mmCIF file of C-alpha atoms and ligand atoms in Angstrom:
data_model
loop_
_atom_site.group_PDB
_atom_site.id
_atom_site.type_symbol
_atom_site.label_atom_id
_atom_site.label_comp_id
_atom_site.label_asym_id
_atom_site.label_seq_id
_atom_site.Cartn_x
_atom_site.Cartn_y
_atom_site.Cartn_z
ATOM 1 C CA MET Z 1 16.646 -59.417 21.239
ATOM 2 C CA SER Z 2 16.202 -60.358 17.563
ATOM 3 C CA GLN Z 3 17.563 -57.462 15.223
ATOM 4 C CA SER Z 4 15.416 -58.699 12.145
ATOM 5 C CA LEU Z 5 13.429 -55.984 10.517
ATOM 6 C CA SER Z 6 10.240 -56.502 8.791
ATOM 7 C CA ILE Z 7 8.293 -54.229 6.271
ATOM 8 C CA ALA Z 8 4.840 -54.434 4.915
ATOM 9 C CA VAL Z 9 3.912 -52.164 2.039
ATOM 10 C CA ILE Z 10 0.254 -51.622 1.853
ATOM 11 C CA GLY Z 11 -0.623 -50.854 -1.953
ATOM 12 C CA PRO Z 12 2.114 -52.079 -4.073
ATOM 13 C CA GLY Z 13 1.116 -49.735 -7.085
ATOM 14 C CA ALA Z 14 3.426 -47.202 -8.726
ATOM 15 C CA ILE Z 15 4.869 -45.571 -5.463
ATOM 16 C CA GLY Z 16 4.333 -48.688 -3.325
ATOM 17 C CA GLY Z 17 5.881 -50.924 -5.758
ATOM 18 C CA THR Z 18 8.694 -48.484 -6.697
ATOM 19 C CA VAL Z 19 9.527 -47.974 -3.060
ATOM 20 C CA ALA Z 20 9.149 -51.801 -2.255
ATOM 21 C CA ALA Z 21 11.752 -52.659 -5.165
ATOM 22 C CA TRP Z 22 14.477 -50.126 -3.410
ATOM 23 C CA LEU Z 23 13.792 -51.480 -0.286
ATOM 24 C CA SER Z 24 14.465 -55.221 -1.662
ATOM 25 C CA ARG Z 25 17.822 -54.024 -2.140
ATOM 26 C CA ASN Z 26 18.506 -53.287 1.621
ATOM 27 C CA ALA Z 27 20.203 -56.412 3.266
ATOM 28 C CA ALA Z 28 18.996 -55.489 6.743
ATOM 29 C CA ILE Z 29 15.556 -56.022 5.877
ATOM 30 C CA ASP Z 30 14.639 -59.657 6.380
ATOM 31 C CA ASP Z 31 10.911 -59.678 5.477
ATOM 32 C CA LEU Z 32 9.404 -57.422 2.852
ATOM 33 C CA ILE Z 33 5.824 -58.295 2.381
ATOM 34 C CA LEU Z 34 3.359 -56.677 0.037
ATOM 35 C CA CYS Z 35 -0.282 -56.387 1.120
ATOM 36 C CA ALA Z 36 -1.883 -56.122 -2.315
ATOM 37 C CA ARG Z 37 -5.744 -55.847 -3.318
ATOM 38 C CA SER Z 38 -5.301 -57.247 -6.739
ATOM 39 C CA PRO Z 39 -2.697 -60.229 -6.966
ATOM 40 C CA LEU Z 40 0.770 -59.989 -8.272
ATOM 41 C CA ASP Z 41 3.595 -62.306 -8.252
ATOM 42 C CA ARG Z 42 6.686 -60.174 -8.802
ATOM 43 C CA LEU Z 43 8.035 -56.665 -8.729
ATOM 44 C CA SER Z 44 9.861 -55.585 -12.026
ATOM 45 C CA VAL Z 45 10.569 -51.863 -12.036
ATOM 46 C CA GLU Z 46 12.260 -50.014 -14.565
ATOM 47 C CA THR Z 47 14.675 -47.420 -12.902
ATOM 48 C CA PRO Z 48 15.935 -44.026 -13.791
ATOM 49 C CA ASN Z 49 19.282 -45.192 -14.387
ATOM 50 C CA GLY Z 50 18.370 -47.502 -17.400
ATOM 51 C CA GLY Z 51 18.326 -50.574 -14.945
ATOM 52 C CA ARG Z 52 15.742 -52.776 -13.707
ATOM 53 C CA ILE Z 53 15.107 -54.252 -10.037
ATOM 54 C CA GLU Z 54 13.372 -57.892 -10.248
ATOM 55 C CA ALA Z 55 12.198 -58.657 -6.774
ATOM 56 C CA THR Z 56 9.889 -61.584 -5.293
ATOM 57 C CA PRO Z 57 8.701 -60.218 -1.860
ATOM 58 C CA ARG Z 58 6.070 -62.274 -0.186
ATOM 59 C CA VAL Z 59 2.665 -61.215 -1.428
ATOM 60 C CA LEU Z 60 -0.752 -61.119 0.819
ATOM 61 C CA THR Z 61 -3.960 -60.437 -0.717
ATOM 62 C CA SER Z 62 -6.031 -60.353 2.383
ATOM 63 C CA PRO Z 63 -5.497 -59.003 5.926
ATOM 64 C CA ASP Z 64 -6.449 -62.363 7.145
ATOM 65 C CA GLN Z 65 -3.129 -63.982 5.766
ATOM 66 C CA VAL Z 66 -1.050 -61.724 8.047
ATOM 67 C CA GLU Z 67 0.889 -63.655 10.616
ATOM 68 C CA ALA Z 68 2.545 -61.095 12.682
ATOM 69 C CA ALA Z 69 3.084 -57.415 12.982
ATOM 70 C CA ALA Z 70 5.730 -55.727 11.282
ATOM 71 C CA ASP Z 71 8.520 -53.255 12.512
ATOM 72 C CA TRP Z 72 7.378 -50.676 9.338
ATOM 73 C CA VAL Z 73 4.106 -50.240 7.740
ATOM 74 C CA LEU Z 74 4.165 -48.169 4.556
ATOM 75 C CA ILE Z 75 0.966 -47.273 3.163
ATOM 76 C CA ALA Z 76 0.913 -46.137 -0.441
ATOM 77 C CA THR Z 77 -2.591 -46.381 -1.635
ATOM 78 C CA LYS Z 78 -4.380 -43.693 -3.315
ATOM 79 C CA THR Z 79 -6.174 -41.187 -0.335
ATOM 80 C CA TYR Z 80 -9.588 -42.302 -1.415
ATOM 81 C CA ASP Z 81 -8.657 -45.976 -0.609
ATOM 82 C CA VAL Z 82 -7.996 -45.169 3.146
ATOM 83 C CA GLU Z 83 -10.691 -47.552 4.389
ATOM 84 C CA GLY Z 84 -9.519 -50.706 2.577
ATOM 85 C CA ALA Z 85 -6.005 -49.836 3.589
ATOM 86 C CA ALA Z 86 -6.711 -49.287 7.235
ATOM 87 C CA ALA Z 87 -8.192 -53.122 7.169
ATOM 88 C CA TRP Z 88 -4.496 -54.391 7.082
ATOM 89 C CA LEU Z 89 -3.577 -52.089 10.052
ATOM 90 C CA LYS Z 90 -5.038 -54.141 12.942
ATOM 91 C CA PRO Z 91 -3.074 -57.417 12.274
ATOM 92 C CA LEU Z 92 0.184 -55.474 10.778
ATOM 93 C CA MET Z 93 0.464 -52.901 13.742
ATOM 94 C CA GLY Z 94 2.145 -54.151 16.926
ATOM 95 C CA PRO Z 95 3.069 -52.132 20.144
ATOM 96 C CA HIS Z 96 6.410 -51.227 18.414
ATOM 97 C CA SER Z 97 5.303 -50.832 14.688
ATOM 98 C CA ARG Z 98 5.224 -47.644 13.054
ATOM 99 C CA LEU Z 99 3.485 -46.296 10.284
ATOM 100 C CA ALA Z 100 4.564 -44.289 7.370
ATOM 101 C CA VAL Z 101 1.956 -42.798 5.306
ATOM 102 C CA LEU Z 102 3.171 -42.053 1.465
ATOM 103 C CA GLN Z 103 0.324 -40.167 0.122
ATOM 104 C CA ASN Z 104 -0.282 -36.952 -1.409
ATOM 105 C CA GLY Z 105 -2.379 -34.111 0.782
ATOM 106 C CA VAL Z 106 -1.608 -32.543 3.941
ATOM 107 C CA GLU Z 107 -3.766 -34.918 5.986
ATOM 108 C CA HIS Z 108 -1.468 -38.034 6.263
ATOM 109 C CA VAL Z 109 -1.548 -38.080 9.855
ATOM 110 C CA GLU Z 110 -5.407 -37.065 10.351
ATOM 111 C CA ARG Z 111 -6.454 -39.639 7.645
ATOM 112 C CA PHE Z 112 -5.025 -42.650 9.808
ATOM 113 C CA THR Z 113 -5.606 -41.376 13.471
ATOM 114 C CA PRO Z 114 -9.046 -43.031 13.550
ATOM 115 C CA TYR Z 115 -7.148 -46.170 13.221
ATOM 116 C CA VAL Z 116 -3.274 -45.653 14.865
ATOM 117 C CA ALA Z 117 -2.314 -43.235 17.568
ATOM 118 C CA PRO Z 118 -0.940 -39.953 15.972
ATOM 119 C CA ASP Z 119 2.525 -40.300 17.490
ATOM 120 C CA ARG Z 120 3.095 -43.629 15.731
ATOM 121 C CA ILE Z 121 2.181 -42.178 12.235
ATOM 122 C CA LEU Z 122 5.124 -40.631 10.172
ATOM 123 C CA PRO Z 123 3.749 -38.615 6.999
ATOM 124 C CA VAL Z 124 5.647 -38.783 4.009
ATOM 125 C CA ILE Z 125 5.784 -36.424 1.059
ATOM 126 C CA VAL Z 126 6.487 -38.288 -2.277
ATOM 127 C CA ASP Z 127 8.409 -36.553 -5.072
ATOM 128 C CA LEU Z 128 9.015 -39.696 -7.167
ATOM 129 C CA PRO Z 129 7.304 -39.868 -10.807
ATOM 130 C CA ALA Z 130 6.576 -43.561 -11.229
ATOM 131 C CA GLU Z 131 3.739 -45.377 -13.694
ATOM 132 C CA ARG Z 132 2.254 -48.690 -13.245
ATOM 133 C CA GLU Z 133 2.245 -50.611 -16.639
ATOM 134 C CA GLY Z 134 0.747 -53.709 -15.253
ATOM 135 C CA PRO Z 135 0.478 -55.770 -11.824
ATOM 136 C CA GLY Z 136 4.090 -55.074 -10.381
ATOM 137 C CA GLN Z 137 5.363 -53.760 -13.551
ATOM 138 C CA ILE Z 138 6.439 -50.040 -12.817
ATOM 139 C CA ARG Z 139 8.435 -47.272 -14.464
ATOM 140 C CA HIS Z 140 10.335 -45.341 -12.117
ATOM 141 C CA ARG Z 141 10.953 -42.142 -14.536
ATOM 142 C CA ARG Z 142 13.347 -40.147 -12.732
ATOM 143 C CA ASP Z 143 15.280 -39.914 -9.158
ATOM 144 C CA GLY Z 144 13.018 -39.218 -6.295
ATOM 145 C CA THR Z 145 12.696 -38.012 -2.813
ATOM 146 C CA LEU Z 146 10.854 -39.228 0.330
ATOM 147 C CA THR Z 147 10.574 -36.068 2.516
ATOM 148 C CA VAL Z 148 10.043 -36.557 6.168
ATOM 149 C CA PRO Z 149 10.075 -34.689 9.732
ATOM 150 C CA ASP Z 150 13.541 -34.672 11.100
ATOM 151 C CA SER Z 151 12.250 -36.696 14.037
ATOM 152 C CA GLU Z 152 13.705 -39.807 15.586
ATOM 153 C CA THR Z 153 10.963 -41.627 13.676
ATOM 154 C CA GLY Z 154 11.768 -39.725 10.604
ATOM 155 C CA ARG Z 155 15.314 -40.543 10.748
ATOM 156 C CA ALA Z 156 14.619 -44.363 11.199
ATOM 157 C CA PHE Z 157 12.708 -44.353 8.094
ATOM 158 C CA ALA Z 158 15.347 -42.411 6.216
ATOM 159 C CA ALA Z 159 17.758 -45.192 7.191
ATOM 160 C CA LEU Z 160 15.766 -47.760 5.210
ATOM 161 C CA PHE Z 161 16.759 -45.997 1.997
ATOM 162 C CA GLN Z 162 20.357 -46.289 0.587
ATOM 163 C CA ASP Z 163 20.070 -45.634 -3.079
ATOM 164 C CA GLU Z 164 20.643 -42.124 -4.875
ATOM 165 C CA SER Z 165 17.359 -42.846 -7.062
ATOM 166 C CA LEU Z 166 14.950 -42.610 -3.896
ATOM 167 C CA LYS Z 167 16.773 -40.222 -1.451
ATOM 168 C CA PRO Z 168 15.193 -39.654 2.074
ATOM 169 C CA VAL Z 169 14.909 -36.045 2.879
ATOM 170 C CA LEU Z 170 14.703 -34.497 6.432
ATOM 171 C CA THR Z 171 13.019 -31.388 7.220
ATOM 172 C CA ASP Z 172 12.412 -29.421 10.522
ATOM 173 C CA ASP Z 173 9.068 -27.666 8.670
ATOM 174 C CA PHE Z 174 7.108 -30.784 7.332
ATOM 175 C CA LEU Z 175 4.033 -28.388 7.143
ATOM 176 C CA THR Z 176 5.680 -26.188 4.668
ATOM 177 C CA ALA Z 177 7.049 -28.839 2.467
ATOM 178 C CA ALA Z 178 3.687 -30.323 2.629
ATOM 179 C CA TRP Z 179 1.846 -27.137 1.622
ATOM 180 C CA THR Z 180 4.229 -26.071 -0.972
ATOM 181 C CA LYS Z 181 3.451 -29.856 -2.555
ATOM 182 C CA LEU Z 182 -0.207 -29.057 -2.142
ATOM 183 C CA ALA Z 183 0.100 -25.707 -4.186
ATOM 184 C CA LEU Z 184 1.658 -27.534 -6.945
ATOM 185 C CA ASN Z 185 -0.721 -30.349 -6.774
ATOM 186 C CA CYS Z 186 -3.949 -28.393 -6.604
ATOM 187 C CA ALA Z 187 -3.284 -26.632 -9.773
ATOM 188 C CA GLY Z 188 -2.788 -29.764 -11.695
ATOM 189 C CA ALA Z 189 -6.489 -30.300 -11.413
ATOM 190 C CA VAL Z 190 -6.719 -28.095 -14.571
ATOM 191 C CA CYS Z 191 -5.449 -31.365 -16.413
ATOM 192 C CA ALA Z 192 -7.977 -33.766 -15.018
ATOM 193 C CA LEU Z 193 -10.596 -31.190 -15.959
ATOM 194 C CA THR Z 194 -9.411 -30.362 -19.191
ATOM 195 C CA GLY Z 195 -8.490 -34.104 -19.864
ATOM 196 C CA ARG Z 196 -5.216 -32.762 -21.125
ATOM 197 C CA PRO Z 197 -1.466 -33.247 -20.004
ATOM 198 C CA SER Z 198 0.745 -30.313 -18.518
ATOM 199 C CA GLY Z 199 0.965 -28.577 -21.823
ATOM 200 C CA VAL Z 200 -2.486 -27.368 -21.565
ATOM 201 C CA VAL Z 201 -0.946 -24.585 -19.341
ATOM 202 C CA HIS Z 202 0.104 -23.082 -22.819
ATOM 203 C CA GLU Z 203 -3.657 -22.280 -23.550
ATOM 204 C CA PRO Z 204 -5.022 -19.006 -22.809
ATOM 205 C CA GLY Z 205 -5.951 -18.008 -19.347
ATOM 206 C CA MET Z 206 -4.554 -21.290 -18.332
ATOM 207 C CA ALA Z 207 -1.459 -20.228 -16.417
ATOM 208 C CA GLU Z 208 -3.438 -17.467 -14.593
ATOM 209 C CA LEU Z 209 -5.934 -20.072 -13.441
ATOM 210 C CA MET Z 210 -3.134 -22.426 -12.295
ATOM 211 C CA ARG Z 211 -1.837 -19.330 -10.258
ATOM 212 C CA ALA Z 212 -4.989 -18.323 -8.641
ATOM 213 C CA MET Z 213 -5.658 -21.958 -7.644
ATOM 214 C CA ALA Z 214 -2.313 -22.084 -5.728
ATOM 215 C CA ALA Z 215 -2.820 -18.464 -4.467
ATOM 216 C CA GLU Z 216 -5.851 -19.723 -2.447
ATOM 217 C CA CYS Z 217 -3.676 -22.534 -1.170
ATOM 218 C CA VAL Z 218 -0.919 -20.442 -0.089
ATOM 219 C CA VAL Z 219 -3.329 -18.192 1.710
ATOM 220 C CA VAL Z 220 -5.153 -20.880 3.606
ATOM 221 C CA GLY Z 221 -1.419 -22.596 4.245
ATOM 222 C CA GLN Z 222 -0.126 -19.411 5.808
ATOM 223 C CA ALA Z 223 -3.070 -19.269 8.077
ATOM 224 C CA LEU Z 224 -2.337 -22.736 9.328
ATOM 225 C CA GLY Z 225 1.260 -21.793 9.934
ATOM 226 C CA ALA Z 226 3.132 -22.935 6.830
ATOM 227 C CA ASP Z 227 6.014 -20.524 5.936
ATOM 228 C CA LEU Z 228 5.002 -19.965 2.444
ATOM 229 C CA PRO Z 229 6.286 -17.169 0.216
ATOM 230 C CA ASP Z 230 3.755 -14.935 -1.541
ATOM 231 C CA ASP Z 231 5.060 -15.867 -4.971
ATOM 232 C CA LEU Z 232 5.053 -19.433 -4.401
ATOM 233 C CA PRO Z 233 2.078 -19.696 -7.182
ATOM 234 C CA ASP Z 234 4.645 -18.249 -9.937
ATOM 235 C CA TRP Z 235 6.968 -21.103 -8.998
ATOM 236 C CA VAL Z 236 3.891 -23.576 -9.689
ATOM 237 C CA VAL Z 237 3.491 -22.009 -13.028
ATOM 238 C CA GLU Z 238 6.953 -22.020 -13.895
ATOM 239 C CA ARG Z 239 7.365 -25.843 -13.053
ATOM 240 C CA THR Z 240 4.310 -26.313 -15.087
ATOM 241 C CA PHE Z 241 5.735 -24.403 -18.000
ATOM 242 C CA ALA Z 242 9.211 -26.451 -17.466
ATOM 243 C CA SER Z 243 7.635 -29.921 -17.441
ATOM 244 C CA GLN Z 244 7.309 -32.292 -20.354
ATOM 245 C CA PRO Z 245 3.933 -31.158 -22.180
ATOM 246 C CA ASP Z 246 2.987 -34.818 -22.534
ATOM 247 C CA SER Z 247 3.481 -35.407 -18.796
ATOM 248 C CA VAL Z 248 0.330 -36.645 -17.228
ATOM 249 C CA ASN Z 249 -0.349 -36.360 -13.416
ATOM 250 C CA SER Z 250 -1.967 -38.883 -11.235
ATOM 251 C CA LEU Z 251 -5.239 -36.917 -11.144
ATOM 252 C CA LEU Z 252 -5.555 -37.006 -14.986
ATOM 253 C CA GLY Z 253 -4.375 -40.607 -15.032
ATOM 254 C CA ASP Z 254 -6.979 -41.580 -12.765
ATOM 255 C CA ARG Z 255 -9.654 -39.872 -14.799
ATOM 256 C CA LEU Z 256 -8.341 -41.429 -18.088
ATOM 257 C CA ALA Z 257 -8.598 -44.792 -16.507
ATOM 258 C CA GLY Z 258 -11.932 -44.346 -15.048
ATOM 259 C CA ARG Z 259 -10.656 -44.578 -11.514
ATOM 260 C CA PRO Z 260 -11.899 -42.329 -8.600
ATOM 261 C CA MET Z 261 -9.631 -39.105 -8.303
ATOM 262 C CA GLU Z 262 -7.875 -37.460 -5.189
ATOM 263 C CA TRP Z 263 -9.658 -34.322 -5.627
ATOM 264 C CA ASP Z 264 -10.515 -34.279 -1.804
ATOM 265 C CA ALA Z 265 -7.058 -34.784 -0.893
ATOM 266 C CA ARG Z 266 -5.620 -32.097 -3.578
ATOM 267 C CA ASN Z 267 -8.609 -29.544 -3.795
ATOM 268 C CA ALA Z 268 -11.199 -29.857 -1.635
ATOM 269 C CA VAL Z 269 -9.146 -29.843 1.388
ATOM 270 C CA ILE Z 270 -8.182 -26.291 0.912
ATOM 271 C CA PRO Z 271 -11.679 -24.601 1.402
ATOM 272 C CA ARG Z 272 -12.195 -27.203 3.940
ATOM 273 C CA LEU Z 273 -9.265 -26.119 6.078
ATOM 274 C CA GLY Z 274 -9.764 -22.515 5.111
ATOM 275 C CA ALA Z 275 -13.197 -22.355 6.186
ATOM 276 C CA PRO Z 276 -12.665 -22.237 10.049
ATOM 277 C CA HIS Z 277 -10.200 -19.292 9.498
ATOM 278 C CA GLY Z 278 -12.869 -17.381 7.474
ATOM 279 C CA ILE Z 279 -10.856 -17.901 4.173
ATOM 280 C CA ALA Z 280 -12.818 -18.944 0.794
ATOM 281 C CA ALA Z 281 -10.977 -20.861 -1.865
ATOM 282 C CA PRO Z 282 -13.786 -20.917 -4.575
ATOM 283 C CA LEU Z 283 -11.681 -21.987 -7.519
ATOM 284 C CA ASN Z 284 -10.472 -25.058 -5.721
ATOM 285 C CA GLN Z 285 -14.014 -25.662 -4.273
ATOM 286 C CA MET Z 286 -15.405 -25.750 -7.960
ATOM 287 C CA ALA Z 287 -12.463 -28.088 -9.345
ATOM 288 C CA ALA Z 288 -13.344 -30.571 -6.357
ATOM 289 C CA THR Z 289 -16.851 -29.971 -7.303
ATOM 290 C CA LEU Z 290 -16.428 -30.650 -11.029
ATOM 291 C CA LEU Z 291 -13.968 -33.394 -10.378
ATOM 292 C CA ALA Z 292 -16.484 -35.358 -7.838
ATOM 293 C CA ALA Z 293 -19.068 -34.946 -10.786
ATOM 294 C CA LEU Z 294 -17.008 -36.218 -13.380
ATOM 295 C CA GLU Z 295 -16.016 -39.212 -11.081
ATOM 296 C CA ALA Z 296 -19.710 -39.924 -10.295
ATOM 297 C CA ARG Z 297 -20.387 -40.189 -13.919
HETATM 298 N N1 NAP U 1 2.664 -42.071 -9.042
HETATM 299 C C1 NAP U 1 3.204 -41.128 -8.797
HETATM 300 O O1 NAP U 1 4.151 -40.701 -9.468
HETATM 301 C C2 NAP U 1 3.040 -40.136 -7.450
HETATM 302 C C3 NAP U 1 3.842 -39.343 -7.326
HETATM 303 C C4 NAP U 1 3.912 -38.511 -6.165
HETATM 304 C C5 NAP U 1 2.709 -38.944 -4.995
HETATM 305 N N2 NAP U 1 2.109 -39.801 -5.559
HETATM 306 C C6 NAP U 1 0.783 -40.384 -4.415
HETATM 307 O O2 NAP U 1 0.983 -41.574 -3.901
HETATM 308 C C7 NAP U 1 -0.018 -42.260 -3.668
HETATM 309 C C8 NAP U 1 -0.058 -43.632 -4.496
HETATM 310 O O3 NAP U 1 -0.147 -43.317 -5.628
HETATM 311 P P1 NAP U 1 0.482 -44.390 -6.758
HETATM 312 O O4 NAP U 1 0.354 -43.620 -7.929
HETATM 313 O O5 NAP U 1 1.238 -45.351 -6.355
HETATM 314 O O6 NAP U 1 -1.403 -45.108 -7.129
HETATM 315 P P2 NAP U 1 -1.608 -46.579 -7.719
HETATM 316 O O7 NAP U 1 -0.285 -46.724 -8.672
HETATM 317 O O8 NAP U 1 -3.119 -46.390 -8.128
HETATM 318 O O9 NAP U 1 -1.379 -47.475 -6.395
HETATM 319 C C9 NAP U 1 -2.193 -47.676 -5.496
HETATM 320 C C10 NAP U 1 -2.276 -49.169 -5.145
HETATM 321 O O10 NAP U 1 -2.849 -49.418 -4.019
HETATM 322 C C11 NAP U 1 -3.718 -50.401 -4.203
HETATM 323 N N3 NAP U 1 -4.799 -50.688 -2.984
HETATM 324 C C12 NAP U 1 -6.010 -49.845 -2.942
HETATM 325 N N4 NAP U 1 -6.567 -50.494 -1.907
HETATM 326 C C13 NAP U 1 -6.101 -51.461 -1.235
HETATM 327 C C14 NAP U 1 -6.239 -52.110 -0.388
HETATM 328 N N5 NAP U 1 -7.267 -52.109 0.288
HETATM 329 N N6 NAP U 1 -5.253 -53.066 -0.029
HETATM 330 C C15 NAP U 1 -3.862 -53.207 -0.683
HETATM 331 N N7 NAP U 1 -3.741 -52.384 -1.622
HETATM 332 C C16 NAP U 1 -4.949 -51.462 -2.166
HETATM 333 C C17 NAP U 1 -4.139 -50.604 -5.452
HETATM 334 O O11 NAP U 1 -4.314 -51.978 -5.926
HETATM 335 P P3 NAP U 1 -5.046 -52.414 -7.422
HETATM 336 O O12 NAP U 1 -3.886 -52.772 -7.835
HETATM 337 O O13 NAP U 1 -6.209 -53.066 -7.049
HETATM 338 O O14 NAP U 1 -5.422 -50.832 -8.104
HETATM 339 C C18 NAP U 1 -2.847 -50.095 -6.106
HETATM 340 O O15 NAP U 1 -1.902 -51.276 -6.141
HETATM 341 C C19 NAP U 1 -0.986 -41.403 -3.908
HETATM 342 O O16 NAP U 1 -1.592 -40.511 -2.915
HETATM 343 C C20 NAP U 1 -0.466 -40.322 -4.848
HETATM 344 O O17 NAP U 1 -1.275 -39.202 -5.157
HETATM 345 C C21 NAP U 1 1.975 -40.511 -6.661
#
């Protein structure tokens, strides 16, 4: 039996490009493929330790170009690009392929179950600040983590990563980890709504607003079984105060660039999943409604 290992990364943007660049250093991977919407010819990633990774994986720009299924398929498109990303799955997912979803939100598996059986999907929480400066040109700002369930598939995924700058983390409570990240992300909507980076938290009333948005998330997450502490919203606000005042989250980055925004995965999801439990989340609902209207404009 062949021991060769093939990996396809769908969406080689900030996250997909950074992850692919680090994977290019793993000698056990024989075939690394980038599945791109816009063409690129190489990856050049500035690393947190001041170095640079230059890599030239194979680049495909259409699902028709896929010749064989891959052992691992990693999706790193934005959550609103699911349909386009899914078009790659038919040729890439063979009987033994596994799909890792590197996206924000708490619905990694649900998003792709129309296309792939849920037991083949590995949800991944990405804590990795990276920015795309051009096609394949990426700045990986600080060491990051990829958190996955501590399952056989999660451990196999973790084994792909060998560098301190991009560490896999195994958790036996993925639900709680995902909702913790969502609490932070949902409050970040204030940046996209005001058009201002994280320093906006210093404006009057802003910390209270962020705390209240995160509190809505905590109540819904707890109802779904996540083990979230009641003071998590305080942590969200403290983390925002501690962040660089000029740091731009990806929701704001998308707004400034005139792209769609992940308001559904980061805000609308909270009232949507709260509703069956009779829990309203009006602040997050309002944030999603306003962001959707801004996006439509
Ligand atoms: N960036 C961060 O620091 C960060 C941190 C934590 C979590 N995340 C999450 O990670 C996910 C990815 O974010 P990102 O910042 O990497 O986004 P990004 O830089 O916008 O990259 C997304 C990539 O997906 C590509 N794409 C879209 N549709 C495609 C399709 N049909 N086929 C192939 N490629 C397609 C885009 O192509 P184009 O080149 O044509 O746009 C782009 O290269 C998001 O859920 C985000 O919230 C990001």
